[in-house]
Amino acid sequence: MTQIHDVVVLGGGPSGLAAAIALGARGRSVVVLERGRLGRPRVGETFGPEIEPHLATLGVREVFRAEACVPFRGVRSAWGSAEITARPSIVHPLGEGFHVDRARFDAMLAGAAAERGVVLREETGVPTIEEAAEGFFVRSRDGVEVRCRFVVDASGRGAPAGAVGSSARRWVACDRTIAILARMTPPEGRDVEPELLIESAEEGWWYVAPQPGRKLFCVLLTDADLTAGAPRAEPLERFRAALERTNHVRALAEGCTIDEPPRVVRADVGMLVPGRGARWCAVGDALVAGDPLAGDGVARGFHSAIEAATDIDRALAEGADALPEAATDAAAFLAGHLDRRARYYGMEPRFSEALFWKRRQAFDWQAAPIGLDPRVTLRWDGREPDPHAIAPIEALVPPKALASVLDFLRSPRAAHEALAALRSAAPLGDRRLLVGLEGLVALGIVNEEAVSALRG
């Protein structure tokens, strides 16, 4: 039997539930399809105070305030130095934030959505989506079919198979970041301090966040390929070994019990291109995902979800077939975010030769001179570049975009054609891409062969 709804939301995380709440509050018929089950630990458990205005807009601030939270009263970090630097939240203009249990937080949002008439279906798997007259047919793994006018993709980083717009859209991943996370229980009698601990290490960086119920959330951010070649030990053994190489995180974790084996989740910076199409849009990390160091993913996800809900509601009221362009330019945001990331990662000089850090410490591309003749012929000889040699270029240009342009240059091409190929793979601004292309030439990864004759 086919169900009929105004909107199908793919994903039951904060962004998807926020979009559902906002649409349900406007009287729209909404179903949320969550491919897994709510309740599992997720990253994104520390909120700055900027989350509160969004909670108020959604009408859930008081419900949230009644939930068990640990106040977010500051950050202790060993970043750029082995010594700890403390930054209390009192210096933030909006005051202190919150450490939350994400399972409980998401359940709170799901309850608020249900109160507004939203239907939530869990363990639906990745749905198949077919275009239909005036909308879509969405079929879940358990055989339920939904006909809808609009689809909101809140499925997180990447582009799952079967997703709406999959024939035209692509995920532009700017790095290979993964998060290895574990929930810990401190020994009896030890207080859990309401502060976030951050510590950099050669293979990445760690954070430890307090949780309600005397728990600690301990997370290592690193690159997927840096762990792929590690000895084939159990995940728990590898996690403990990496933990032993830290100082402050190790001291905080001493005596703690790891509640369950560590899990690995995606944490790459990136964006979806395009982020909107005919009768669909992406929100939250499915639209644009920032570096976890920024700590603002849920707040940004709420913002995009509320914006999308407003646009969809207006389109439904007017009988429109498409949504307007998003008020927030995802590509411009991501380009600026990458520059801010480079500044913060550049503040850690101790591991500047380590691959994880070289990939994130971009040189000043805005001041770099450009001398590449657009008519020059470029060619890649097929030799795989040394990861350490190409790492500074990856700080500017996404690694998959670099791989695609190298493949494009297996045959001699004019420089302007190579730039166009880069632009197609990663629309992050021509100057950034051109400096990255010149870097490939300067490093000898790409060779200049000749200057093409002028055409026409």
Short mmCIF file of C-alpha atoms in Angstrom, two decimals:
data_model
loop_
_atom_site.label_atom_id
_atom_site.label_comp_id
_atom_site.label_asym_id
_atom_site.label_seq_id
_atom_site.Cartn_x
_atom_site.Cartn_y
_atom_site.Cartn_z
CA MET A 1 0.00 0.00 0.00
CA THR A 2 1.31 3.42 -0.95
CA GLN A 3 1.42 6.10 1.72
CA ILE A 4 1.10 9.74 0.71
CA HIS A 5 3.02 12.55 2.42
CA ASP A 6 4.04 16.06 1.52
CA VAL A 7 7.68 15.42 2.41
CA VAL A 8 9.96 12.45 2.97
CA VAL A 9 13.01 13.16 5.15
CA LEU A 10 15.94 10.76 4.70
CA GLY A 11 17.80 10.51 8.00
CA GLY A 12 16.77 10.73 11.63
CA GLY A 13 19.67 12.78 12.98
CA PRO A 14 19.33 16.32 14.34
CA SER A 15 19.13 17.99 10.90
CA GLY A 16 16.51 15.62 9.53
CA LEU A 17 14.40 15.79 12.68
CA ALA A 18 14.73 19.59 12.77
CA ALA A 19 13.42 19.83 9.20
CA ALA A 20 10.58 17.46 10.11
CA ILE A 21 9.69 19.45 13.22
CA ALA A 22 9.66 22.74 11.32
CA LEU A 23 7.50 21.30 8.53
CA GLY A 24 5.18 19.48 10.93
CA ALA A 25 4.67 22.68 12.88
CA ARG A 26 3.43 24.25 9.63
CA GLY A 27 0.88 21.49 9.18
CA ARG A 28 2.76 19.55 6.52
CA SER A 29 2.57 15.75 6.33
CA VAL A 30 6.05 14.36 6.92
CA VAL A 31 7.65 10.93 7.27
CA VAL A 32 11.24 10.43 8.43
CA LEU A 33 13.05 7.33 7.17
CA GLU A 34 16.01 6.39 9.37
CA ARG A 35 18.12 3.67 7.76
CA GLY A 36 19.41 2.45 11.14
CA ARG A 37 18.04 2.75 14.63
CA LEU A 38 18.13 5.76 16.89
CA GLY A 39 20.00 5.36 20.14
CA ARG A 40 23.55 4.53 19.04
CA PRO A 41 26.38 6.84 20.15
CA ARG A 42 27.16 9.54 17.59
CA VAL A 43 29.73 12.27 17.29
CA GLY A 44 28.45 15.81 17.70
CA GLU A 45 27.71 15.67 21.42
CA THR A 46 29.09 19.07 22.44
CA PHE A 47 27.07 22.18 21.60
CA GLY A 48 28.08 25.79 21.88
CA PRO A 49 25.55 28.31 23.17
CA GLU A 50 24.65 29.27 19.58
CA ILE A 51 22.41 26.16 19.52
CA GLU A 52 19.78 27.80 21.74
CA PRO A 53 18.22 30.23 19.21
CA HIS A 54 17.65 27.30 16.83
CA LEU A 55 16.08 25.22 19.60
CA ALA A 56 13.80 28.17 20.34
CA THR A 57 12.81 28.47 16.67
CA LEU A 58 11.92 24.77 16.67
CA GLY A 59 9.91 25.17 19.87
CA VAL A 60 11.99 22.65 21.84
CA ARG A 61 14.25 24.83 23.98
CA GLU A 62 12.34 24.23 27.21
CA VAL A 63 12.12 20.50 26.58
CA PHE A 64 15.86 20.47 25.92
CA ARG A 65 16.55 22.44 29.09
CA ALA A 66 14.70 19.77 31.05
CA GLU A 67 16.96 17.05 29.66
CA ALA A 68 20.03 15.90 31.56
CA CYS A 69 23.06 17.80 30.23
CA VAL A 70 26.56 18.52 31.45
CA PRO A 71 27.35 22.24 31.22
CA PHE A 72 30.03 23.06 28.65
CA ARG A 73 32.12 25.41 30.74
CA GLY A 74 35.35 25.58 28.82
CA VAL A 75 38.05 23.94 26.75
CA ARG A 76 41.39 22.58 27.93
CA SER A 77 43.70 22.02 24.99
CA ALA A 78 47.24 20.86 24.29
CA TRP A 79 47.42 22.23 20.76
CA GLY A 80 50.67 23.76 19.58
CA SER A 81 52.31 22.87 22.86
CA ALA A 82 52.52 19.92 25.23
CA GLU A 83 51.19 22.17 27.96
CA ILE A 84 47.49 22.62 28.66
CA THR A 85 45.83 25.95 27.87
CA ALA A 86 42.42 26.64 29.42
CA ARG A 87 39.69 28.76 27.84
CA PRO A 88 36.62 29.14 30.07
CA SER A 89 33.22 29.53 28.43
CA ILE A 90 32.66 32.76 30.32
CA VAL A 91 34.70 34.47 27.59
CA HIS A 92 32.12 33.36 24.98
CA PRO A 93 29.67 36.22 24.35
CA LEU A 94 26.71 33.81 24.64
CA GLY A 95 27.94 32.00 27.76
CA GLU A 96 28.27 28.29 28.37
CA GLY A 97 27.13 25.48 26.13
CA PHE A 98 26.14 21.86 26.68
CA HIS A 99 27.55 18.33 26.63
CA VAL A 100 24.71 15.99 25.75
CA ASP A 101 23.98 12.31 25.35
CA ARG A 102 23.26 12.28 21.62
CA ALA A 103 20.99 9.25 21.87
CA ARG A 104 18.80 11.10 24.37
CA PHE A 105 19.03 14.35 22.43
CA ASP A 106 17.94 12.70 19.19
CA ALA A 107 15.13 10.91 21.06
CA MET A 108 13.98 14.28 22.41
CA LEU A 109 13.83 15.67 18.88
CA ALA A 110 11.99 12.55 17.66
CA GLY A 111 9.41 13.04 20.41
CA ALA A 112 8.92 16.68 19.44
CA ALA A 113 8.50 15.65 15.80
CA ALA A 114 5.87 13.05 16.76
CA GLU A 115 3.94 15.71 18.68
CA ARG A 116 3.73 17.66 15.43
CA GLY A 117 2.33 14.72 13.50
CA VAL A 118 5.60 13.48 11.97
CA VAL A 119 5.88 9.74 11.30
CA LEU A 120 9.26 8.17 12.11
CA ARG A 121 10.26 4.82 10.61
CA GLU A 122 13.52 3.18 11.75
CA GLU A 123 15.69 0.47 10.17
CA THR A 124 14.40 1.24 6.69
CA GLY A 125 17.80 0.77 5.03
CA VAL A 126 18.83 2.85 2.03
CA PRO A 127 15.64 3.55 0.05
CA THR A 128 15.16 3.50 -3.68
CA ILE A 129 13.77 6.69 -5.16
CA GLU A 130 11.97 7.11 -8.46
CA GLU A 131 10.69 10.29 -9.99
CA ALA A 132 6.93 10.43 -10.42
CA ALA A 133 4.43 12.97 -11.61
CA GLU A 134 4.62 15.88 -9.19
CA GLY A 135 7.09 14.21 -6.88
CA PHE A 136 8.75 10.91 -6.01
CA PHE A 137 8.08 7.31 -5.09
CA VAL A 138 10.31 6.33 -2.15
CA ARG A 139 10.56 2.62 -1.32
CA SER A 140 12.22 1.46 1.89
CA ARG A 141 13.95 -1.88 2.44
CA ASP A 142 10.94 -3.27 4.34
CA GLY A 143 8.71 -2.74 1.31
CA VAL A 144 6.89 0.39 2.41
CA GLU A 145 6.27 2.82 -0.47
CA VAL A 146 5.73 6.52 0.05
CA ARG A 147 4.61 9.03 -2.54
CA CYS A 148 5.69 12.57 -1.77
CA ARG A 149 6.05 16.02 -3.27
CA PHE A 150 9.49 16.82 -1.83
CA VAL A 151 12.46 14.91 -0.40
CA VAL A 152 14.86 16.26 2.22
CA ASP A 153 18.20 14.44 2.28
CA ALA A 154 19.58 14.47 5.82
CA SER A 155 21.49 11.20 5.45
CA GLY A 156 24.88 12.64 6.44
CA ARG A 157 28.23 12.84 4.68
CA GLY A 158 28.47 11.23 1.27
CA ALA A 159 25.91 10.19 -1.30
CA PRO A 160 24.32 6.81 -0.48
CA ALA A 161 23.22 4.60 -3.36
CA GLY A 162 19.64 5.24 -4.38
CA ALA A 163 19.63 8.77 -3.00
CA VAL A 164 17.54 11.40 -4.69
CA GLY A 165 19.38 13.19 -7.45
CA SER A 166 22.10 10.53 -7.46
CA SER A 167 22.54 10.65 -11.23
CA ALA A 168 23.63 14.29 -11.12
CA ARG A 169 25.04 14.85 -7.67
CA ARG A 170 28.43 14.05 -6.17
CA TRP A 171 30.11 14.37 -2.81
CA VAL A 172 33.28 16.49 -2.81
CA ALA A 173 35.39 15.13 0.06
CA CYS A 174 38.19 17.51 1.04
CA ASP A 175 40.06 14.99 3.21
CA ARG A 176 39.98 11.42 4.52
CA THR A 177 39.05 12.11 8.15
CA ILE A 178 37.49 9.40 10.27
CA ALA A 179 36.51 9.45 13.94
CA ILE A 180 37.33 6.48 16.17
CA LEU A 181 35.09 6.82 19.17
CA ALA A 182 34.61 5.06 22.47
CA ARG A 183 32.39 5.69 25.48
CA MET A 184 34.10 5.29 28.84
CA THR A 185 33.03 5.02 32.46
CA PRO A 186 35.38 6.63 35.03
CA PRO A 187 36.18 4.74 38.24
CA GLU A 188 33.89 5.21 41.20
CA GLY A 189 34.53 8.35 43.18
CA ARG A 190 36.06 10.35 40.33
CA ASP A 191 34.22 13.50 39.33
CA VAL A 192 33.61 14.27 35.64
CA GLU A 193 34.70 17.82 34.94
CA PRO A 194 32.40 19.92 32.66
CA GLU A 195 35.19 20.76 30.23
CA LEU A 196 36.20 19.59 26.79
CA LEU A 197 39.76 18.23 26.52
CA ILE A 198 41.61 18.48 23.17
CA GLU A 199 45.08 17.07 22.52
CA SER A 200 46.96 16.89 19.23
CA ALA A 201 49.08 13.89 18.30
CA GLU A 202 51.20 12.80 15.36
CA GLU A 203 48.42 10.76 13.75
CA GLY A 204 45.67 13.35 14.37
CA TRP A 205 44.00 14.81 17.41
CA TRP A 206 41.86 13.66 20.32
CA TYR A 207 38.99 15.06 22.27
CA VAL A 208 37.27 13.89 25.42
CA ALA A 209 33.79 15.21 26.21
CA PRO A 210 31.87 14.60 29.44
CA GLN A 211 28.46 12.97 29.16
CA PRO A 212 25.42 12.85 31.43
CA GLY A 213 25.49 9.89 33.81
CA ARG A 214 29.23 10.11 34.60
CA LYS A 215 30.41 9.03 31.17
CA LEU A 216 33.22 10.22 28.91
CA PHE A 217 33.17 10.27 25.12
CA CYS A 218 36.73 9.71 23.88
CA VAL A 219 37.40 10.31 20.16
CA LEU A 220 40.45 10.15 17.88
CA LEU A 221 40.29 12.10 14.61
CA THR A 222 42.70 10.73 12.02
CA ASP A 223 42.90 9.81 8.32
CA ALA A 224 41.43 6.55 7.08
CA ASP A 225 44.55 5.62 5.13
CA LEU A 226 46.77 6.17 8.17
CA THR A 227 44.99 3.36 9.99
CA ALA A 228 44.50 1.09 6.97
CA GLY A 229 48.13 -0.02 6.99
CA ALA A 230 48.34 -0.47 10.75
CA PRO A 231 49.05 -3.92 12.23
CA ARG A 232 45.99 -6.16 12.06
CA ALA A 233 45.09 -5.90 15.72
CA GLU A 234 41.64 -5.73 17.22
CA PRO A 235 40.10 -2.22 17.10
CA LEU A 236 40.16 -2.01 20.90
CA GLU A 237 43.87 -2.90 21.01
CA ARG A 238 44.71 -0.33 18.33
CA PHE A 239 42.65 2.30 20.13
CA ARG A 240 44.42 1.61 23.41
CA ALA A 241 47.83 1.70 21.71
CA ALA A 242 47.08 5.11 20.17
CA LEU A 243 45.72 6.32 23.51
CA GLU A 244 48.99 5.35 25.19
CA ARG A 245 50.86 7.74 22.88
CA THR A 246 48.98 10.74 24.33
CA ASN A 247 49.66 12.58 27.57
CA HIS A 248 46.61 14.41 28.87
CA VAL A 249 43.99 12.15 27.28
CA ARG A 250 45.78 9.10 28.66
CA ALA A 251 45.82 10.63 32.15
CA LEU A 252 42.11 11.43 31.96
CA ALA A 253 41.29 7.93 30.69
CA GLU A 254 43.40 6.18 33.32
CA GLY A 255 41.28 3.74 35.30
CA CYS A 256 38.29 4.16 32.98
CA THR A 257 36.36 1.23 31.59
CA ILE A 258 35.67 1.24 27.84
CA ASP A 259 31.98 0.37 27.63
CA GLU A 260 32.04 -1.26 24.20
CA PRO A 261 34.52 -1.73 21.31
CA PRO A 262 35.43 1.54 19.57
CA ARG A 263 33.46 2.43 16.45
CA VAL A 264 34.68 4.17 13.31
CA VAL A 265 32.55 6.81 11.57
CA ARG A 266 33.12 9.23 8.71
CA ALA A 267 34.22 12.73 9.64
CA ASP A 268 35.46 14.17 6.34
CA VAL A 269 35.07 17.82 5.38
CA GLY A 270 33.06 18.17 2.18
CA MET A 271 29.94 19.24 0.35
CA LEU A 272 27.26 17.90 -1.96
CA VAL A 273 27.18 19.27 -5.52
CA PRO A 274 24.50 20.28 -6.26
CA GLY A 275 22.84 20.67 -2.86
CA ARG A 276 19.37 21.17 -4.32
CA GLY A 277 17.45 19.95 -7.33
CA ALA A 278 13.94 19.52 -8.64
CA ARG A 279 11.78 18.92 -5.55
CA TRP A 280 14.66 17.92 -3.27
CA CYS A 281 17.33 19.47 -1.10
CA ALA A 282 20.06 18.36 1.28
CA VAL A 283 20.52 19.66 4.82
CA GLY A 284 23.07 19.31 7.60
CA ASP A 285 26.18 17.26 6.92
CA ALA A 286 24.54 15.87 3.78
CA LEU A 287 24.80 19.39 2.37
CA VAL A 288 28.11 20.60 3.75
CA ALA A 289 30.23 19.09 6.53
CA GLY A 290 32.92 20.97 8.40
CA ASP A 291 35.95 19.88 10.37
CA PRO A 292 34.98 18.41 13.76
CA LEU A 293 37.38 20.87 15.39
CA ALA A 294 34.87 23.64 14.64
CA GLY A 295 32.30 21.95 16.88
CA ASP A 296 29.35 23.67 15.19
CA GLY A 297 27.95 20.89 13.02
CA VAL A 298 24.60 20.48 14.79
CA ALA A 299 23.96 24.23 14.96
CA ARG A 300 24.76 24.62 11.25
CA GLY A 301 22.60 21.60 10.48
CA PHE A 302 19.68 23.16 12.33
CA HIS A 303 20.14 26.39 10.40
CA SER A 304 20.07 24.64 7.02
CA ALA A 305 17.12 22.46 8.05
CA ILE A 306 15.00 25.41 9.18
CA GLU A 307 15.88 27.30 6.01
CA ALA A 308 14.93 24.30 3.84
CA ALA A 309 11.66 23.77 5.71
CA THR A 310 10.68 27.39 5.08
CA ASP A 311 11.44 27.07 1.38
CA ILE A 312 9.56 23.76 1.04
CA ASP A 313 6.53 25.07 2.89
CA ARG A 314 6.39 28.08 0.58
CA ALA A 315 6.78 25.88 -2.51
CA LEU A 316 3.97 23.61 -1.34
CA ALA A 317 1.72 26.59 -0.67
CA GLU A 318 2.42 28.06 -4.11
CA GLY A 319 2.33 24.77 -5.98
CA ALA A 320 5.90 25.34 -7.16
CA ASP A 321 7.92 22.56 -8.77
CA ALA A 322 11.32 23.69 -7.52
CA LEU A 323 12.96 25.36 -4.56
CA PRO A 324 14.75 28.69 -4.70
CA GLU A 325 18.52 28.78 -4.40
CA ALA A 326 19.64 28.33 -0.81
CA ALA A 327 20.39 31.56 1.01
CA THR A 328 23.67 30.02 2.23
CA ASP A 329 26.24 29.33 -0.51
CA ALA A 330 27.71 25.93 0.45
CA ALA A 331 30.74 26.26 -1.83
CA ALA A 332 31.63 29.71 -0.46
CA PHE A 333 31.19 28.46 3.09
CA LEU A 334 33.39 25.43 2.46
CA ALA A 335 36.16 27.46 0.81
CA GLY A 336 36.23 29.85 3.78
CA HIS A 337 36.06 26.93 6.20
CA LEU A 338 39.13 25.32 4.61
CA ASP A 339 41.07 28.57 5.03
CA ARG A 340 40.06 28.83 8.69
CA ARG A 341 41.00 25.19 9.18
CA ALA A 342 44.47 25.84 7.74
CA ARG A 343 45.00 28.68 10.21
CA TYR A 344 44.05 26.56 13.22
CA TYR A 345 46.02 23.50 12.12
CA GLY A 346 48.95 25.77 11.35
CA MET A 347 49.06 26.63 15.05
CA GLU A 348 50.41 23.11 15.72
CA PRO A 349 54.07 23.09 14.54
CA ARG A 350 55.24 19.99 16.45
CA PHE A 351 53.94 17.53 13.86
CA SER A 352 54.34 19.61 10.70
CA GLU A 353 56.12 16.74 8.88
CA ALA A 354 53.45 14.18 9.80
CA LEU A 355 51.13 13.34 6.91
CA PHE A 356 47.89 14.13 8.76
CA TRP A 357 49.08 17.66 9.52
CA LYS A 358 50.74 18.38 6.16
CA ARG A 359 47.40 17.68 4.49
CA ARG A 360 45.73 20.44 6.50
CA GLN A 361 48.37 23.16 6.78
CA ALA A 362 47.87 25.03 3.52
CA PHE A 363 50.31 27.65 2.34
CA ASP A 364 49.11 31.18 1.56
CA TRP A 365 47.50 30.45 -1.80
CA GLN A 366 45.92 33.92 -2.03
CA ALA A 367 49.35 35.58 -2.09
CA ALA A 368 51.05 32.95 -4.27
CA PRO A 369 52.09 34.26 -7.70
CA ILE A 370 50.50 32.64 -10.76
CA GLY A 371 52.70 32.16 -13.80
CA LEU A 372 51.21 29.14 -15.55
CA ASP A 373 50.50 29.88 -19.21
CA PRO A 374 46.91 28.71 -19.95
CA ARG A 375 48.10 27.39 -23.33
CA VAL A 376 50.91 25.23 -21.98
CA THR A 377 50.44 21.48 -22.43
CA LEU A 378 50.45 19.45 -19.24
CA ARG A 379 50.88 15.72 -18.85
CA TRP A 380 51.06 13.19 -16.01
CA ASP A 381 53.41 10.27 -16.60
CA GLY A 382 51.31 7.86 -14.55
CA ARG A 383 53.68 7.53 -11.60
CA GLU A 384 51.82 7.71 -8.29
CA PRO A 385 52.93 10.82 -6.38
CA ASP A 386 54.56 10.42 -3.00
CA PRO A 387 51.87 11.10 -0.33
CA HIS A 388 54.16 13.50 1.54
CA ALA A 389 55.02 15.41 -1.65
CA ILE A 390 51.41 15.96 -2.68
CA ALA A 391 50.11 16.57 0.87
CA PRO A 392 50.50 20.42 0.76
CA ILE A 393 48.44 20.47 -2.46
CA GLU A 394 45.75 18.36 -0.78
CA ALA A 395 45.44 21.12 1.82
CA LEU A 396 44.09 23.28 -1.03
CA VAL A 397 42.42 20.85 -3.43
CA PRO A 398 40.37 17.75 -2.47
CA PRO A 399 42.33 14.51 -2.95
CA LYS A 400 39.77 12.89 -5.26
CA ALA A 401 39.74 16.03 -7.43
CA LEU A 402 43.53 15.81 -7.69
CA ALA A 403 43.28 12.12 -8.60
CA SER A 404 40.71 12.90 -11.27
CA VAL A 405 42.79 15.67 -12.86
CA LEU A 406 45.88 13.47 -12.88
CA ASP A 407 43.89 10.80 -14.69
CA PHE A 408 42.65 13.50 -17.08
CA LEU A 409 46.28 14.44 -17.78
CA ARG A 410 47.35 10.95 -18.79
CA SER A 411 46.91 12.44 -22.26
CA PRO A 412 48.50 15.86 -22.93
CA ARG A 413 46.05 18.68 -22.23
CA ALA A 414 46.21 22.46 -22.24
CA ALA A 415 46.48 24.01 -18.78
CA HIS A 416 43.13 25.76 -19.14
CA GLU A 417 41.50 22.38 -19.84
CA ALA A 418 43.10 20.93 -16.71
CA LEU A 419 41.75 23.85 -14.68
CA ALA A 420 38.27 23.27 -16.11
CA ALA A 421 38.51 19.60 -15.09
CA LEU A 422 39.49 20.63 -11.56
CA ARG A 423 36.65 23.15 -11.42
CA SER A 424 34.18 20.45 -12.41
CA ALA A 425 35.50 18.08 -9.73
CA ALA A 426 35.73 20.67 -6.94
CA PRO A 427 34.06 24.09 -7.46
CA LEU A 428 36.01 25.89 -4.74
CA GLY A 429 37.19 28.97 -6.63
CA ASP A 430 39.51 29.24 -9.62
CA ARG A 431 42.47 30.86 -7.88
CA ARG A 432 42.70 28.13 -5.24
CA LEU A 433 42.51 25.45 -7.92
CA LEU A 434 45.00 27.17 -10.20
CA VAL A 435 47.55 27.52 -7.39
CA GLY A 436 47.03 23.82 -6.67
CA LEU A 437 47.61 22.99 -10.33
CA GLU A 438 50.78 25.08 -10.39
CA GLY A 439 51.89 23.24 -7.27
CA LEU A 440 51.61 19.93 -9.13
CA VAL A 441 53.86 21.35 -11.84
CA ALA A 442 56.36 22.84 -9.38
CA LEU A 443 56.66 19.50 -7.58
CA GLY A 444 57.25 17.66 -10.83
CA ILE A 445 54.12 15.56 -10.43
CA VAL A 446 52.75 17.08 -13.63
CA ASN A 447 55.09 17.98 -16.49
CA GLU A 448 54.97 20.95 -18.88
CA GLU A 449 55.51 19.76 -22.43
CA ALA A 450 54.88 22.65 -24.82
CA VAL A 451 52.84 25.77 -25.43
CA SER A 452 49.81 25.15 -27.62
CA ALA A 453 49.19 27.40 -30.59
CA LEU A 454 46.46 29.98 -30.16
CA ARG A 455 43.13 28.87 -31.55
CA GLY A 456 40.92 30.85 -33.82
#
